[in-house]
PDB file of C-alpha atoms in Angstrom:
ATOM      1  CA  ASP P 138     -45.992 -12.030 -20.998  1.00 78.00           C
ATOM      2  CA  LEU P 139     -46.749 -10.550 -24.518  1.00 87.00           C
ATOM      3  CA  GLU P 140     -43.137 -11.688 -25.815  1.00 91.00           C
ATOM      4  CA  ILE P 141     -43.937 -15.104 -24.222  1.00 92.00           C
ATOM      5  CA  ASP P 142     -47.466 -15.461 -25.829  1.00 92.00           C
ATOM      6  CA  TYR P 143     -46.610 -14.286 -29.011  1.00 92.00           C
ATOM      7  CA  ILE P 144     -44.278 -17.365 -29.240  1.00 93.00           C
ATOM      8  CA  GLY P 145     -46.526 -19.747 -27.708  1.00 93.00           C
ATOM      9  CA  ALA P 146     -44.259 -20.439 -24.968  1.00 94.00           C
ATOM     10  CA  ARG P 147     -44.892 -21.277 -21.175  1.00 95.00           C
ATOM     11  CA  LEU P 148     -42.278 -19.473 -18.467  1.00 96.00           C
ATOM     12  CA  SER P 149     -42.645 -19.571 -14.994  1.00 95.00           C
ATOM     13  CA  ALA P 150     -41.056 -19.191 -11.555  1.00 93.00           C
ATOM     14  CA  THR P 151     -40.998 -21.107  -8.230  1.00 91.00           C
ATOM     15  CA  LYS P 152     -39.268 -20.439  -5.183  1.00 89.00           C
ATOM     16  CA  ASN P 153     -36.001 -22.402  -6.441  1.00 89.00           C
ATOM     17  CA  SER P 154     -36.584 -23.075  -9.708  1.00 94.00           C
ATOM     18  CA  LEU P 155     -37.236 -21.504 -13.332  1.00 96.00           C
ATOM     19  CA  TYR P 156     -39.292 -23.377 -16.210  1.00 96.00           C
ATOM     20  CA  LEU P 157     -39.308 -22.979 -19.758  1.00 96.00           C
ATOM     21  CA  SER P 158     -41.409 -24.933 -22.583  1.00 96.00           C
ATOM     22  CA  CYS P 159     -41.626 -23.533 -26.300  1.00 94.00           C
ATOM     23  CA  LEU P 160     -41.039 -25.063 -29.793  1.00 93.00           C
ATOM     24  CA  THR P 161     -37.518 -25.267 -30.621  1.00 90.00           C
ATOM     25  CA  LYS P 162     -37.530 -22.732 -33.334  1.00 91.00           C
ATOM     26  CA  HIS P 163     -38.386 -20.331 -30.875  1.00 93.00           C
ATOM     27  CA  MET P 164     -35.478 -21.192 -28.465  1.00 93.00           C
ATOM     28  CA  ASP P 165     -33.180 -18.271 -28.423  1.00 93.00           C
ATOM     29  CA  LYS P 166     -36.006 -15.953 -27.636  1.00 95.00           C
ATOM     30  CA  GLY P 167     -37.616 -18.123 -25.210  1.00 95.00           C
ATOM     31  CA  LEU P 168     -33.980 -18.877 -23.363  1.00 95.00           C
ATOM     32  CA  SER P 169     -33.373 -14.807 -23.649  1.00 96.00           C
ATOM     33  CA  LEU P 170     -36.189 -14.098 -21.609  1.00 95.00           C
ATOM     34  CA  MET P 171     -35.888 -16.640 -19.096  1.00 96.00           C
ATOM     35  CA  SER P 172     -32.018 -15.485 -18.522  1.00 96.00           C
ATOM     36  CA  ASP P 173     -33.305 -12.176 -18.373  1.00 95.00           C
ATOM     37  CA  ILE P 174     -35.742 -12.805 -15.287  1.00 94.00           C
ATOM     38  CA  LEU P 175     -32.997 -15.547 -13.790  1.00 95.00           C
ATOM     39  CA  MET P 176     -30.594 -12.543 -13.659  1.00 95.00           C
ATOM     40  CA  ASN P 177     -32.101  -9.221 -13.355  1.00 94.00           C
ATOM     41  CA  SER P 178     -35.390  -9.580 -11.695  1.00 93.00           C
ATOM     42  CA  ASN P 179     -36.183  -6.599  -9.469  1.00 91.00           C
ATOM     43  CA  PHE P 180     -39.500  -7.345  -7.979  1.00 94.00           C
ATOM     44  CA  PRO P 181     -41.333  -4.034  -8.402  1.00 94.00           C
ATOM     45  CA  LYS P 182     -43.017  -3.266  -4.956  1.00 94.00           C
ATOM     46  CA  SER P 183     -46.494  -2.432  -6.995  1.00 95.00           C
ATOM     47  CA  GLU P 184     -46.055  -6.201  -8.030  1.00 94.00           C
ATOM     48  CA  VAL P 185     -45.374  -7.590  -4.542  1.00 95.00           C
ATOM     49  CA  ASP P 186     -48.087  -5.651  -2.790  1.00 95.00           C
ATOM     50  CA  ARG P 187     -50.385  -7.275  -5.768  1.00 95.00           C
ATOM     51  CA  ILE P 188     -49.563 -10.871  -5.058  1.00 94.00           C
ATOM     52  CA  ILE P 189     -49.822 -10.037  -1.496  1.00 95.00           C
ATOM     53  CA  LYS P 190     -53.281  -8.903  -1.755  1.00 95.00           C
ATOM     54  CA  LYS P 191     -54.123 -11.713  -3.833  1.00 95.00           C
ATOM     55  CA  ASN P 192     -52.860 -14.040  -1.437  1.00 95.00           C
ATOM     56  CA  GLU P 193     -54.806 -12.680   1.199  1.00 94.00           C
ATOM     57  CA  SER P 194     -57.976 -13.288  -0.871  1.00 94.00           C
ATOM     58  CA  ASN P 195     -56.886 -16.750  -1.653  1.00 94.00           C
ATOM     59  CA  LEU P 196     -56.417 -17.651   2.012  1.00 93.00           C
ATOM     60  CA  ILE P 197     -60.116 -16.262   2.783  1.00 92.00           C
ATOM     61  CA  ALA P 198     -61.023 -18.597   0.093  1.00 90.00           C
ATOM     62  CA  LEU P 199     -59.370 -21.540   1.725  1.00 89.00           C
ATOM     63  CA  LYS P 200     -61.636 -21.488   4.443  1.00 88.00           C
ATOM     64  CA  SER P 201     -64.293 -22.752   2.598  1.00 87.00           C
ATOM     65  CA  ASP P 202     -62.582 -25.391   0.604  1.00 90.00           C
ATOM     66  CA  ALA P 203     -62.546 -28.566   2.125  1.00 90.00           C
ATOM     67  CA  ASN P 204     -59.497 -29.793  -0.067  1.00 89.00           C
ATOM     68  CA  SER P 205     -57.544 -27.148   0.628  1.00 92.00           C
ATOM     69  CA  ILE P 206     -57.971 -27.649   4.470  1.00 93.00           C
ATOM     70  CA  ALA P 207     -57.007 -31.258   4.142  1.00 93.00           C
ATOM     71  CA  GLU P 208     -54.006 -30.208   2.171  1.00 93.00           C
ATOM     72  CA  ASN P 209     -52.802 -28.023   4.790  1.00 94.00           C
ATOM     73  CA  VAL P 210     -54.007 -30.475   7.602  1.00 94.00           C
ATOM     74  CA  GLN P 211     -51.816 -33.583   6.029  1.00 93.00           C
ATOM     75  CA  SER P 212     -48.514 -31.390   5.553  1.00 92.00           C
ATOM     76  CA  ILE P 213     -48.758 -30.117   9.116  1.00 91.00           C
ATOM     77  CA  ALA P 214     -49.359 -33.650  10.565  1.00 90.00           C
ATOM     78  CA  ASN P 215     -46.624 -35.171   7.917  1.00 89.00           C
ATOM     79  CA  PHE P 216     -43.841 -32.950   8.480  1.00 88.00           C
ATOM     80  CA  PRO P 217     -44.113 -31.221  11.909  1.00 85.00           C
ATOM     81  CA  TRP P 218     -41.232 -28.677  12.476  1.00 81.00           C
ATOM     82  CA  HIS P 219     -39.757 -29.160   9.034  1.00 83.00           C
ATOM     83  CA  PRO P 220     -39.965 -26.860   6.408  1.00 83.00           C
ATOM     84  CA  TYR P 221     -42.257 -29.035   4.295  1.00 85.00           C
ATOM     85  CA  GLY P 222     -45.177 -28.894   7.046  1.00 89.00           C
ATOM     86  CA  GLU P 223     -45.405 -25.120   6.498  1.00 90.00           C
ATOM     87  CA  VAL P 224     -48.623 -23.486   5.282  1.00 92.00           C
ATOM     88  CA  MET P 225     -49.033 -20.147   4.529  1.00 92.00           C
ATOM     89  CA  THR P 226     -51.202 -18.124   6.942  1.00 92.00           C
ATOM     90  CA  SER P 227     -52.175 -14.512   7.690  1.00 92.00           C
ATOM     91  CA  SER P 228     -49.662 -14.076  10.070  1.00 92.00           C
ATOM     92  CA  SER P 229     -46.797 -15.502   7.484  1.00 92.00           C
ATOM     93  CA  LEU P 230     -48.136 -13.297   4.935  1.00 93.00           C
ATOM     94  CA  LYS P 231     -47.813 -10.496   6.822  1.00 93.00           C
ATOM     95  CA  ASN P 232     -43.708 -11.385   7.220  1.00 93.00           C
ATOM     96  CA  ILE P 233     -43.281 -11.089   3.192  1.00 93.00           C
ATOM     97  CA  ASN P 234     -42.242  -7.909   1.654  1.00 93.00           C
ATOM     98  CA  GLN P 235     -40.022  -6.830  -0.995  1.00 95.00           C
ATOM     99  CA  GLU P 236     -37.131  -6.346   0.973  1.00 95.00           C
ATOM    100  CA  ASN P 237     -36.764  -9.673   1.877  1.00 93.00           C
ATOM    101  CA  ILE P 238     -37.746 -11.109  -1.238  1.00 94.00           C
ATOM    102  CA  ILE P 239     -35.410  -9.696  -2.856  1.00 95.00           C
ATOM    103  CA  LYS P 240     -32.649 -11.043  -0.341  1.00 93.00           C
ATOM    104  CA  TYR P 241     -33.579 -14.491  -1.119  1.00 92.00           C
ATOM    105  CA  TYR P 242     -33.586 -13.903  -5.179  1.00 94.00           C
ATOM    106  CA  LYS P 243     -30.038 -12.808  -4.348  1.00 93.00           C
ATOM    107  CA  GLU P 244     -29.231 -15.289  -1.818  1.00 91.00           C
ATOM    108  CA  ASN P 245     -30.792 -18.513  -3.584  1.00 90.00           C
ATOM    109  CA  PHE P 246     -30.869 -17.685  -7.364  1.00 93.00           C
ATOM    110  CA  VAL P 247     -27.492 -18.507  -8.161  1.00 93.00           C
ATOM    111  CA  PRO P 248     -25.491 -20.970 -10.207  1.00 93.00           C
ATOM    112  CA  GLN P 249     -23.389 -22.589  -7.417  1.00 90.00           C
ATOM    113  CA  GLY P 250     -25.391 -26.045  -6.765  1.00 85.00           C
ATOM    114  CA  ALA P 251     -28.029 -25.497  -9.526  1.00 91.00           C
ATOM    115  CA  TYR P 252     -28.527 -28.126 -12.404  1.00 90.00           C
ATOM    116  CA  LEU P 253     -29.709 -27.504 -15.822  1.00 93.00           C
ATOM    117  CA  VAL P 254     -32.677 -30.194 -17.448  1.00 93.00           C
ATOM    118  CA  VAL P 255     -33.461 -29.897 -21.219  1.00 93.00           C
ATOM    119  CA  VAL P 256     -35.569 -32.228 -22.853  1.00 93.00           C
ATOM    120  CA  GLY P 257     -36.717 -32.141 -26.299  1.00 90.00           C
ATOM    121  CA  ASP P 258     -35.744 -32.112 -30.032  1.00 88.00           C
ATOM    122  CA  ILE P 259     -31.923 -31.052 -29.479  1.00 89.00           C
ATOM    123  CA  THR P 260     -28.396 -32.320 -29.495  1.00 92.00           C
ATOM    124  CA  LYS P 261     -26.027 -32.328 -26.774  1.00 92.00           C
ATOM    125  CA  GLU P 262     -23.576 -30.089 -28.507  1.00 94.00           C
ATOM    126  CA  LYS P 263     -26.566 -27.513 -28.915  1.00 93.00           C
ATOM    127  CA  VAL P 264     -27.285 -27.463 -25.165  1.00 93.00           C
ATOM    128  CA  LEU P 265     -23.788 -26.892 -24.521  1.00 94.00           C
ATOM    129  CA  SER P 266     -24.065 -23.890 -26.987  1.00 95.00           C
ATOM    130  CA  VAL P 267     -26.963 -22.388 -25.978  1.00 94.00           C
ATOM    131  CA  SER P 268     -26.575 -23.052 -22.033  1.00 94.00           C
ATOM    132  CA  SER P 269     -22.850 -20.959 -22.274  1.00 95.00           C
ATOM    133  CA  LYS P 270     -24.539 -18.308 -24.617  1.00 96.00           C
ATOM    134  CA  TYR P 271     -27.473 -17.392 -22.093  1.00 96.00           C
ATOM    135  CA  PHE P 272     -26.180 -18.621 -18.914  1.00 95.00           C
ATOM    136  CA  GLY P 273     -22.611 -18.044 -19.040  1.00 93.00           C
ATOM    137  CA  LYS P 274     -22.408 -14.639 -17.756  1.00 93.00           C
ATOM    138  CA  TRP P 275     -24.527 -15.920 -14.028  1.00 94.00           C
ATOM    139  CA  SER P 276     -22.164 -15.580 -11.165  1.00 92.00           C
ATOM    140  CA  GLY P 277     -22.458 -15.679  -7.714  1.00 88.00           C
ATOM    141  CA  ASN P 278     -22.301 -18.590  -4.906  1.00 87.00           C
ATOM    142  CA  LEU P 279     -24.663 -19.967  -1.802  1.00 83.00           C
ATOM    143  CA  LYS P 280     -24.318 -17.701   1.039  1.00 79.00           C
ATOM    144  CA  LYS P 281     -24.933 -20.734   3.145  1.00 74.00           C
ATOM    145  CA  GLU P 282     -26.186 -24.229   3.013  1.00 72.00           C
ATOM    146  CA  THR P 283     -29.699 -24.843   4.157  1.00 71.00           C
ATOM    147  CA  LYS P 284     -29.892 -27.514   6.939  1.00 73.00           C
ATOM    148  CA  LEU P 285     -33.235 -29.322   7.079  1.00 70.00           C
ATOM    149  CA  SER P 286     -34.231 -31.088  10.252  1.00 68.00           C
ATOM    150  CA  ASN P 287     -34.815 -34.698  10.254  1.00 71.00           C
ATOM    151  CA  LEU P 288     -38.219 -35.910   9.729  1.00 74.00           C
ATOM    152  CA  SER P 289     -39.957 -37.042  12.651  1.00 77.00           C
ATOM    153  CA  LEU P 290     -41.836 -40.636  11.754  1.00 80.00           C
ATOM    154  CA  PRO P 291     -45.350 -40.741  13.676  1.00 83.00           C
ATOM    155  CA  GLU P 292     -45.022 -42.914  16.803  1.00 84.00           C
ATOM    156  CA  ALA P 293     -48.559 -44.650  16.484  1.00 87.00           C
ATOM    157  CA  ASN P 294     -51.787 -44.214  14.196  1.00 90.00           C
ATOM    158  CA  ARG P 295     -54.142 -40.866  14.298  1.00 90.00           C
ATOM    159  CA  VAL P 296     -57.092 -39.695  13.320  1.00 94.00           C
ATOM    160  CA  ILE P 297     -57.617 -36.102  12.717  1.00 93.00           C
ATOM    161  CA  PHE P 298     -61.001 -34.586  11.897  1.00 93.00           C
ATOM    162  CA  VAL P 299     -61.802 -31.246  11.215  1.00 93.00           C
ATOM    163  CA  LYS P 300     -65.455 -29.750  10.825  1.00 90.00           C
ATOM    164  CA  LYS P 301     -66.086 -28.066   8.116  1.00 88.00           C
ATOM    165  CA  PRO P 302     -69.943 -26.563   8.337  1.00 86.00           C
ATOM    166  CA  GLY P 303     -71.724 -26.874   4.816  1.00 84.00           C
ATOM    167  CA  ALA P 304     -69.195 -28.966   3.043  1.00 83.00           C
ATOM    168  CA  VAL P 305     -70.886 -30.381  -0.107  1.00 82.00           C
ATOM    169  CA  GLN P 306     -68.504 -33.666   0.400  1.00 82.00           C
ATOM    170  CA  SER P 307     -65.846 -35.190   2.792  1.00 86.00           C
ATOM    171  CA  VAL P 308     -62.465 -35.148   2.193  1.00 88.00           C
ATOM    172  CA  ILE P 309     -60.431 -38.371   3.264  1.00 87.00           C
ATOM    173  CA  LYS P 310     -56.942 -38.728   3.346  1.00 87.00           C
ATOM    174  CA  ILE P 311     -54.745 -41.692   4.384  1.00 86.00           C
ATOM    175  CA  THR P 312     -51.235 -40.397   4.522  1.00 87.00           C
ATOM    176  CA  PHE P 313     -47.888 -41.427   6.131  1.00 86.00           C
ATOM    177  CA  PRO P 314     -44.383 -39.815   5.882  1.00 86.00           C
ATOM    178  CA  ILE P 315     -41.738 -41.453   3.928  1.00 83.00           C
ATOM    179  CA  GLU P 316     -37.730 -40.548   4.297  1.00 81.00           C
ATOM    180  CA  ILE P 317     -36.759 -41.362   0.840  1.00 84.00           C
ATOM    181  CA  LYS P 318     -34.712 -39.423  -1.371  1.00 83.00           C
ATOM    182  CA  PRO P 319     -35.585 -38.990  -5.300  1.00 81.00           C
ATOM    183  CA  ASN P 320     -32.176 -40.653  -6.279  1.00 87.00           C
ATOM    184  CA  SER P 321     -33.295 -43.867  -4.229  1.00 91.00           C
ATOM    185  CA  GLU P 322     -33.717 -47.183  -6.393  1.00 92.00           C
ATOM    186  CA  ASP P 323     -37.186 -47.230  -4.457  1.00 93.00           C
ATOM    187  CA  TYR P 324     -38.373 -44.361  -5.427  1.00 92.00           C
ATOM    188  CA  LEU P 325     -39.929 -44.685  -8.560  1.00 92.00           C
ATOM    189  CA  LYS P 326     -41.306 -48.054  -7.439  1.00 92.00           C
ATOM    190  CA  LEU P 327     -42.937 -46.482  -4.465  1.00 90.00           C
ATOM    191  CA  LYS P 328     -44.912 -43.597  -6.904  1.00 87.00           C
ATOM    192  CA  VAL P 329     -46.061 -46.550  -9.078  1.00 88.00           C
ATOM    193  CA  LEU P 330     -47.163 -48.285  -5.923  1.00 87.00           C
ATOM    194  CA  ASN P 331     -49.156 -44.947  -4.647  1.00 85.00           C
ATOM    195  CA  ASN P 332     -50.662 -44.603  -7.891  1.00 86.00           C
ATOM    196  CA  VAL P 333     -52.056 -48.059  -8.403  1.00 88.00           C
ATOM    197  CA  LEU P 334     -53.317 -48.009  -4.630  1.00 86.00           C
ATOM    198  CA  GLY P 335     -55.297 -44.855  -4.690  1.00 81.00           C
ATOM    199  CA  GLY P 336     -53.057 -41.452  -5.927  1.00 74.00           C
ATOM    200  CA  GLY P 337     -53.378 -39.337  -8.753  1.00 69.00           C
ATOM    201  CA  SER P 338     -55.946 -41.015 -11.139  1.00 72.00           C
ATOM    202  CA  PHE P 339     -59.329 -42.658 -11.816  1.00 76.00           C
ATOM    203  CA  GLY P 340     -58.210 -45.996 -12.874  1.00 78.00           C
ATOM    204  CA  ASN P 341     -56.685 -46.706  -9.055  1.00 84.00           C
ATOM    205  CA  ARG P 342     -57.890 -49.448  -6.880  1.00 85.00           C
ATOM    206  CA  LEU P 343     -59.177 -47.396  -4.582  1.00 83.00           C
ATOM    207  CA  MET P 344     -61.645 -45.525  -7.143  1.00 82.00           C
ATOM    208  CA  GLN P 345     -62.561 -48.393  -8.711  1.00 83.00           C
ATOM    209  CA  ASN P 346     -63.983 -49.906  -5.474  1.00 84.00           C
ATOM    210  CA  LEU P 347     -65.587 -46.788  -4.556  1.00 82.00           C
ATOM    211  CA  ARG P 348     -67.022 -45.860  -7.889  1.00 80.00           C
ATOM    212  CA  GLU P 349     -67.383 -49.153  -9.890  1.00 79.00           C
ATOM    213  CA  ASP P 350     -68.118 -51.516  -6.956  1.00 82.00           C
ATOM    214  CA  LYS P 351     -69.837 -49.250  -4.306  1.00 82.00           C
ATOM    215  CA  ALA P 352     -71.488 -46.870  -6.664  1.00 81.00           C
ATOM    216  CA  TYR P 353     -70.164 -43.930  -4.538  1.00 80.00           C
ATOM    217  CA  THR P 354     -69.937 -40.349  -6.024  1.00 69.00           C
ATOM    218  CA  TYR P 355     -66.109 -40.139  -4.928  1.00 58.00           C
TER     219      TYR P 355
END
């Protein structure tokens, strides 16, 4: 963390990706740290235990947060029997330990099927050079391909109500799962449509109706 902070960069990881943002002049240092994390992560037990404890506290806080409750219910309602519909619970958290984290890392953080996305003040030739330098020794193959269950579309409209005593305000979500892939020609069109109608910003039609026309708080 100190080395990343020193060069003013951002370096983070998710369950299936690594992300680096830094000035071009600090790219070599940033990529050196990134490749080290990618290929040599060891997940010390003390850190695993600390993060599990942190998530236990987050689960307790979640029970009092109406927005978080709504997000979980939305995921489960849209994606039953599908990984997208899985949410963290006390029971699922107890199943996580250092051993299965290391196993998942070794089986999934491999170059087979991975892709590198680079955006910034850099040429194609430089990208090829630094990618070979910092990721050329990365090795490993996927143990197995993940087969996801088919998306189950709802057969009728539903209203799901969650009572939250003491909530400052209500959270209302209108949602529907769409079976579409990121490479579909309609993907970007649907994202724009969603944002125009009510998703993700204060300038959408729903917000204008509630705030400007009706003068509601949200």
